[in-house]
Amino acid sequence: MFHGNVSLEIAEGLKTLRKRIEAAKIPPSKLDETLNIATWNIREFGKKRRTQAAIHYIAEILGQFDLIGVVELRDNLSDLQRVLPILGPYWDVVYSDAVRDQGGNYERICYLFDTRAVVFNGLAAEPSPPRSKRGSEYLTDQSWWRSPYLASFKSGNFDFLAFTTHVRWGDTEAARLKEIESLAAWIGAKTKEKTAEDKDIIVMGDFNIPTRDSPMLKALLECGLKIPTALAKDEFGSNLARDKRYDQMLHFTQFTESFTNAGGVLDFYAGDHRPLFPADTYPDMDKDAFTYQLSDHLPLWMQINTDIDGQVLDALIQRKRQG
């Protein structure tokens, strides 16, 4: 991390933040063995210029992981460009275009990644709802308010697709469910493609799913996705109150051993924003204002195994024996 010659206030805030990060018990990743992946909705990131303290805190949080799917990156990339030099020269980014209307909220999706641990594998695309021919045109029946973003990555011997989305909140849960069902159908079809770039898919983002027993989550599971064990065992939330799991991480994989039993939420808020933004320096910084400096969402993360040589050989042997 390259924080440089920061002010005393930011240095003290970073020390407090690091204690909160330690409480998350994120295991270190190992080159060519494990990879730490996170999804984080950074509230309206780029809409309004953040304080220098917030930029350093965001960089410190992002730097705990190897690959992060970021939601709510806005059309203005200037704050992202302030974060990257703090992360270091070995970090890279790939991002989608902004959806320039109120439904899309002028948002992008981006992947930030540490190139020492994971490399971009060539594919970056915005999936679209399936179309059918009507007369001489090909049209879709379903609207995704914000296009998901799909990208391919490789870490060690593990090739995978990352699929990140920000599902509409909308006026009704029925409309949100319809969008999620359509996304799930697209993901399910992708896993069955004979020429798919890879069969291992990490699906993540802000799905605005209200509860774990919601039909919205059921729709994702019915397409073949699974919740990693580490994220399924506890009913913890990814909002600041820790009582809602709008954010999700799921996977479709050929090798179930790829997913370790490590995962959780990084709680940078810990019930009090003042140690990061002292009242004498930020007198107007209430909790709501704090969410526009860091976020109203906490990063959700998991660790995967990337050393899968043994599993690949086992699969090869099984195929050879069967014919």
Short mmCIF file of C-alpha atoms in Angstrom, two decimals:
data_model
loop_
_atom_site.label_atom_id
_atom_site.label_comp_id
_atom_site.label_asym_id
_atom_site.label_seq_id
_atom_site.Cartn_x
_atom_site.Cartn_y
_atom_site.Cartn_z
CA MET A 1 0.00 0.00 0.00
CA PHE A 2 1.32 3.44 -0.94
CA HIS A 3 -0.38 5.92 1.42
CA GLY A 4 2.58 8.30 1.35
CA ASN A 5 3.03 11.26 3.70
CA VAL A 6 -0.54 11.49 4.97
CA SER A 7 -1.80 13.86 7.66
CA LEU A 8 -1.82 12.88 11.33
CA GLU A 9 -5.61 12.62 11.19
CA ILE A 10 -5.56 10.17 8.26
CA ALA A 11 -2.71 8.16 9.79
CA GLU A 12 -4.69 7.73 13.02
CA GLY A 13 -7.81 6.84 11.04
CA LEU A 14 -5.88 4.20 9.09
CA LYS A 15 -4.66 2.65 12.35
CA THR A 16 -8.26 2.40 13.58
CA LEU A 17 -9.41 1.01 10.24
CA ARG A 18 -6.70 -1.65 10.30
CA LYS A 19 -7.92 -2.86 13.70
CA ARG A 20 -11.41 -3.23 12.24
CA ILE A 21 -9.97 -5.08 9.26
CA GLU A 22 -8.11 -7.46 11.59
CA ALA A 23 -11.43 -8.27 13.29
CA ALA A 24 -12.73 -9.62 9.95
CA LYS A 25 -10.09 -12.39 10.13
CA ILE A 26 -9.41 -12.41 6.40
CA PRO A 27 -6.76 -15.09 5.77
CA PRO A 28 -3.88 -13.97 3.57
CA SER A 29 -3.94 -15.30 0.05
CA LYS A 30 -1.02 -17.40 -1.22
CA LEU A 31 0.39 -17.00 -4.70
CA ASP A 32 -0.85 -19.77 -7.02
CA GLU A 33 -2.69 -21.39 -4.08
CA THR A 34 -5.55 -19.18 -2.89
CA LEU A 35 -7.35 -16.04 -4.01
CA ASN A 36 -9.42 -13.58 -1.99
CA ILE A 37 -12.41 -12.21 -3.91
CA ALA A 38 -14.83 -9.53 -2.72
CA THR A 39 -17.85 -7.60 -3.90
CA TRP A 40 -18.46 -4.07 -2.65
CA ASN A 41 -21.14 -1.51 -3.40
CA ILE A 42 -19.25 1.78 -2.90
CA ARG A 43 -22.06 4.26 -2.64
CA GLU A 44 -22.23 6.61 -5.66
CA PHE A 45 -18.47 6.28 -6.15
CA GLY A 46 -17.48 9.25 -8.30
CA LYS A 47 -20.70 11.27 -8.18
CA LYS A 48 -19.28 13.75 -5.69
CA ARG A 49 -15.57 14.13 -4.92
CA ARG A 50 -14.65 12.34 -1.70
CA THR A 51 -12.35 13.63 1.02
CA GLN A 52 -8.70 12.63 0.94
CA ALA A 53 -9.26 10.57 4.09
CA ALA A 54 -12.05 8.57 2.41
CA ILE A 55 -9.86 7.85 -0.62
CA HIS A 56 -7.13 6.41 1.63
CA TYR A 57 -9.66 4.35 3.63
CA ILE A 58 -11.28 2.96 0.47
CA ALA A 59 -7.85 1.99 -0.89
CA GLU A 60 -6.94 0.29 2.39
CA ILE A 61 -10.15 -1.76 2.31
CA LEU A 62 -9.80 -2.72 -1.36
CA GLY A 63 -6.19 -3.73 -0.77
CA GLN A 64 -7.24 -6.55 1.55
CA PHE A 65 -8.41 -8.56 -1.47
CA ASP A 66 -6.99 -9.76 -4.78
CA LEU A 67 -10.05 -9.16 -6.96
CA ILE A 68 -13.02 -6.91 -6.19
CA GLY A 69 -16.23 -6.51 -8.15
CA VAL A 70 -17.22 -2.89 -7.46
CA VAL A 71 -20.82 -1.74 -7.83
CA GLU A 72 -22.03 1.88 -8.10
CA LEU A 73 -18.91 3.22 -9.77
CA ARG A 74 -20.26 6.30 -11.54
CA ASP A 75 -19.54 7.77 -14.97
CA ASN A 76 -16.94 10.12 -13.42
CA LEU A 77 -13.80 8.05 -12.82
CA SER A 78 -11.72 10.71 -11.06
CA ASP A 79 -12.02 9.20 -7.55
CA LEU A 80 -11.15 5.75 -8.90
CA GLN A 81 -8.03 7.31 -10.42
CA ARG A 82 -7.15 8.73 -6.98
CA VAL A 83 -7.44 5.28 -5.39
CA LEU A 84 -5.29 3.34 -7.88
CA PRO A 85 -1.90 4.97 -7.07
CA ILE A 86 -2.40 4.19 -3.37
CA LEU A 87 -3.02 0.54 -4.17
CA GLY A 88 0.23 0.41 -6.13
CA PRO A 89 1.56 -0.01 -9.67
CA TYR A 90 0.72 -3.72 -9.81
CA TRP A 91 -3.02 -3.08 -9.53
CA ASP A 92 -5.19 -2.85 -12.62
CA VAL A 93 -8.83 -2.24 -13.46
CA VAL A 94 -11.36 -3.12 -16.14
CA TYR A 95 -14.77 -1.44 -16.16
CA SER A 96 -18.00 -1.15 -18.09
CA ASP A 97 -19.47 1.94 -19.69
CA ALA A 98 -21.98 4.01 -17.74
CA VAL A 99 -25.71 3.55 -18.26
CA ARG A 100 -26.67 7.15 -18.89
CA ASP A 101 -30.25 7.36 -17.68
CA GLN A 102 -32.09 7.37 -14.37
CA GLY A 103 -32.77 3.62 -14.48
CA GLY A 104 -29.06 2.94 -14.91
CA ASN A 105 -28.22 5.72 -12.43
CA TYR A 106 -25.13 6.61 -14.52
CA GLU A 107 -23.41 3.61 -13.00
CA ARG A 108 -20.59 1.37 -14.13
CA ILE A 109 -19.33 -1.94 -12.76
CA CYS A 110 -15.60 -2.48 -12.42
CA TYR A 111 -13.12 -5.16 -11.44
CA LEU A 112 -10.08 -4.05 -9.49
CA PHE A 113 -7.37 -6.70 -9.25
CA ASP A 114 -3.83 -7.26 -8.03
CA THR A 115 -1.92 -8.53 -11.06
CA ARG A 116 0.55 -10.34 -8.81
CA ALA A 117 -2.26 -12.72 -7.84
CA VAL A 118 -4.73 -12.71 -10.74
CA VAL A 119 -4.60 -11.71 -14.40
CA PHE A 120 -7.27 -10.54 -16.81
CA ASN A 121 -7.89 -13.35 -19.30
CA GLY A 122 -9.26 -11.44 -22.29
CA LEU A 123 -13.06 -11.42 -22.08
CA ALA A 124 -14.96 -8.35 -20.89
CA ALA A 125 -18.60 -7.92 -21.88
CA GLU A 126 -21.98 -6.59 -20.84
CA PRO A 127 -24.49 -9.47 -21.11
CA SER A 128 -27.85 -8.66 -22.64
CA PRO A 129 -31.27 -10.27 -22.12
CA PRO A 130 -32.07 -12.99 -24.69
CA ARG A 131 -33.76 -11.86 -27.87
CA SER A 132 -36.35 -13.42 -30.15
CA LYS A 133 -37.08 -12.65 -33.77
CA ARG A 134 -40.19 -10.60 -34.46
CA GLY A 135 -40.64 -9.89 -38.10
CA SER A 136 -37.29 -8.63 -39.33
CA GLU A 137 -36.04 -7.53 -35.86
CA TYR A 138 -34.50 -9.28 -32.85
CA LEU A 139 -36.08 -7.95 -29.64
CA THR A 140 -36.02 -8.72 -25.94
CA ASP A 141 -38.94 -9.09 -23.54
CA GLN A 142 -36.99 -8.23 -20.41
CA SER A 143 -35.28 -5.05 -19.25
CA TRP A 144 -32.18 -5.10 -17.05
CA TRP A 145 -31.97 -1.61 -15.63
CA ARG A 146 -28.19 -1.86 -15.27
CA SER A 147 -26.19 -4.18 -17.47
CA PRO A 148 -24.21 -6.84 -15.60
CA TYR A 149 -20.48 -7.00 -16.33
CA LEU A 150 -18.72 -10.24 -17.18
CA ALA A 151 -14.93 -10.68 -17.27
CA SER A 152 -12.54 -13.63 -17.43
CA PHE A 153 -9.62 -14.07 -15.05
CA LYS A 154 -6.91 -16.60 -14.26
CA SER A 155 -5.14 -17.29 -10.97
CA GLY A 156 -2.72 -20.17 -10.73
CA ASN A 157 -4.38 -23.02 -12.63
CA PHE A 158 -7.86 -21.68 -11.97
CA ASP A 159 -9.63 -19.96 -14.88
CA PHE A 160 -12.99 -18.40 -14.09
CA LEU A 161 -15.60 -15.89 -15.16
CA ALA A 162 -16.66 -13.10 -12.83
CA PHE A 163 -20.26 -11.90 -13.24
CA THR A 164 -21.19 -8.78 -11.27
CA THR A 165 -24.51 -6.97 -11.26
CA HIS A 166 -26.54 -4.30 -9.49
CA VAL A 167 -30.19 -5.31 -9.61
CA ARG A 168 -32.89 -2.65 -9.62
CA TRP A 169 -34.68 -1.69 -6.42
CA GLY A 170 -37.70 -0.56 -8.44
CA ASP A 171 -41.28 0.04 -7.38
CA THR A 172 -42.19 -3.58 -6.62
CA GLU A 173 -40.48 -6.78 -5.52
CA ALA A 174 -42.32 -8.57 -8.36
CA ALA A 175 -40.44 -6.50 -10.97
CA ARG A 176 -37.16 -7.13 -9.15
CA LEU A 177 -37.89 -10.87 -9.03
CA LYS A 178 -38.56 -10.91 -12.78
CA GLU A 179 -35.20 -9.25 -13.44
CA ILE A 180 -33.36 -11.71 -11.18
CA GLU A 181 -35.11 -14.67 -12.83
CA SER A 182 -33.97 -13.38 -16.21
CA LEU A 183 -30.40 -12.95 -14.98
CA ALA A 184 -30.47 -16.47 -13.52
CA ALA A 185 -31.70 -17.88 -16.83
CA TRP A 186 -28.83 -16.15 -18.63
CA ILE A 187 -26.28 -17.54 -16.15
CA GLY A 188 -27.80 -21.02 -16.37
CA ALA A 189 -27.57 -20.94 -20.17
CA LYS A 190 -23.97 -19.73 -19.97
CA THR A 191 -22.95 -22.72 -17.88
CA LYS A 192 -24.30 -25.04 -20.59
CA GLU A 193 -22.53 -23.44 -23.56
CA LYS A 194 -20.20 -25.90 -25.27
CA THR A 195 -17.89 -23.07 -26.33
CA ALA A 196 -18.06 -21.12 -23.06
CA GLU A 197 -14.81 -19.44 -22.05
CA ASP A 198 -14.89 -21.29 -18.76
CA LYS A 199 -17.34 -23.35 -16.71
CA ASP A 200 -16.38 -21.80 -13.36
CA ILE A 201 -18.43 -18.68 -12.66
CA ILE A 202 -18.34 -16.36 -9.65
CA VAL A 203 -21.61 -14.41 -9.44
CA MET A 204 -21.66 -11.39 -7.15
CA GLY A 205 -22.98 -7.90 -6.59
CA ASP A 206 -25.90 -6.06 -5.06
CA PHE A 207 -29.02 -8.10 -5.82
CA ASN A 208 -31.30 -6.18 -3.43
CA ILE A 209 -32.57 -9.51 -2.09
CA PRO A 210 -34.46 -8.73 1.15
CA THR A 211 -34.18 -12.10 2.96
CA ARG A 212 -32.47 -15.46 2.60
CA ASP A 213 -35.84 -17.21 2.15
CA SER A 214 -36.87 -14.84 -0.66
CA PRO A 215 -37.93 -16.31 -4.04
CA MET A 216 -35.29 -13.99 -5.49
CA LEU A 217 -32.48 -16.00 -3.91
CA LYS A 218 -34.28 -19.22 -4.80
CA ALA A 219 -34.26 -18.17 -8.47
CA LEU A 220 -30.47 -17.87 -8.39
CA LEU A 221 -30.03 -21.24 -6.71
CA GLU A 222 -32.39 -22.98 -9.14
CA CYS A 223 -30.13 -22.12 -12.09
CA GLY A 224 -27.36 -24.21 -10.53
CA LEU A 225 -25.54 -21.59 -8.49
CA LYS A 226 -24.50 -22.37 -4.92
CA ILE A 227 -23.73 -20.24 -1.89
CA PRO A 228 -20.21 -20.94 -0.63
CA THR A 229 -20.32 -22.72 2.72
CA ALA A 230 -18.54 -19.87 4.47
CA LEU A 231 -21.28 -17.43 3.44
CA ALA A 232 -24.24 -19.75 4.00
CA LYS A 233 -23.61 -20.79 7.59
CA ASP A 234 -24.40 -17.47 9.26
CA GLU A 235 -27.19 -14.94 8.83
CA PHE A 236 -24.91 -11.91 8.81
CA GLY A 237 -25.68 -8.81 6.80
CA SER A 238 -23.64 -6.59 4.51
CA ASN A 239 -25.36 -3.32 5.40
CA LEU A 240 -24.00 -1.13 8.21
CA ALA A 241 -26.62 -2.46 10.64
CA ARG A 242 -25.56 -6.01 9.70
CA ASP A 243 -29.18 -7.18 9.40
CA LYS A 244 -29.67 -7.27 5.59
CA ARG A 245 -27.85 -9.32 2.94
CA TYR A 246 -28.62 -7.35 -0.20
CA ASP A 247 -25.17 -8.31 -1.49
CA GLN A 248 -24.53 -11.87 -2.62
CA MET A 249 -21.68 -14.11 -3.75
CA LEU A 250 -22.49 -17.41 -5.43
CA HIS A 251 -20.61 -19.84 -7.64
CA PHE A 252 -20.96 -22.45 -10.33
CA THR A 253 -17.89 -24.64 -10.48
CA GLN A 254 -16.57 -27.91 -11.85
CA PHE A 255 -14.49 -28.42 -8.71
CA THR A 256 -16.29 -27.87 -5.41
CA GLU A 257 -12.96 -28.05 -3.59
CA SER A 258 -12.10 -24.73 -5.21
CA PHE A 259 -14.05 -22.93 -2.53
CA THR A 260 -12.57 -22.83 0.96
CA ASN A 261 -14.52 -22.39 4.16
CA ALA A 262 -13.30 -18.81 4.54
CA GLY A 263 -15.57 -15.85 3.89
CA GLY A 264 -17.54 -13.10 5.55
CA VAL A 265 -18.06 -9.36 5.81
CA LEU A 266 -15.46 -6.68 6.45
CA ASP A 267 -17.08 -4.28 8.92
CA PHE A 268 -15.24 -0.97 8.52
CA TYR A 269 -18.08 0.86 10.32
CA ALA A 270 -18.17 -1.14 13.59
CA GLY A 271 -21.06 0.94 14.91
CA ASP A 272 -19.18 4.27 14.98
CA HIS A 273 -17.83 6.43 12.16
CA ARG A 274 -16.25 9.07 14.40
CA PRO A 275 -12.85 7.37 14.91
CA LEU A 276 -12.38 7.62 11.15
CA PHE A 277 -13.84 11.13 10.79
CA PRO A 278 -13.32 13.05 14.10
CA ALA A 279 -15.93 15.66 14.97
CA ASP A 280 -13.38 18.47 15.36
CA THR A 281 -12.31 18.03 11.72
CA TYR A 282 -15.65 16.87 10.25
CA PRO A 283 -18.37 18.55 12.38
CA ASP A 284 -21.11 17.81 9.84
CA MET A 285 -20.23 14.14 9.36
CA ASP A 286 -23.26 12.22 10.62
CA LYS A 287 -23.87 8.57 9.74
CA ASP A 288 -25.67 9.39 6.50
CA ALA A 289 -22.86 11.69 5.34
CA PHE A 290 -20.39 8.93 6.25
CA THR A 291 -22.11 6.55 3.82
CA TYR A 292 -21.30 8.95 0.97
CA GLN A 293 -17.65 8.98 2.04
CA LEU A 294 -17.17 5.22 2.47
CA SER A 295 -20.46 3.40 1.81
CA ASP A 296 -23.74 2.11 3.19
CA HIS A 297 -22.62 -1.42 2.18
CA LEU A 298 -19.84 -3.54 3.65
CA PRO A 299 -17.58 -5.69 1.44
CA LEU A 300 -18.64 -9.34 1.21
CA TRP A 301 -15.71 -11.69 0.58
CA MET A 302 -14.66 -15.30 0.15
CA GLN A 303 -11.46 -17.23 -0.49
CA ILE A 304 -11.01 -19.80 -3.26
CA ASN A 305 -8.37 -22.44 -3.93
CA THR A 306 -6.51 -21.89 -7.17
CA ASP A 307 -4.10 -24.84 -6.92
CA ILE A 308 -6.37 -27.42 -8.57
CA ASP A 309 -3.81 -29.66 -10.30
CA GLY A 310 -4.95 -32.73 -8.37
CA GLN A 311 -8.61 -32.15 -9.16
CA VAL A 312 -7.88 -31.63 -12.85
CA LEU A 313 -5.90 -34.87 -13.01
CA ASP A 314 -8.66 -36.78 -11.20
CA ALA A 315 -11.24 -35.50 -13.69
CA LEU A 316 -8.98 -36.44 -16.59
CA ILE A 317 -8.45 -39.96 -15.26
CA GLN A 318 -12.21 -40.42 -14.74
CA ARG A 319 -12.97 -39.32 -18.31
CA LYS A 320 -10.30 -41.65 -19.73
CA ARG A 321 -11.63 -44.62 -17.78
CA GLN A 322 -15.19 -43.95 -18.90
CA GLY A 323 -14.33 -44.03 -22.50
#
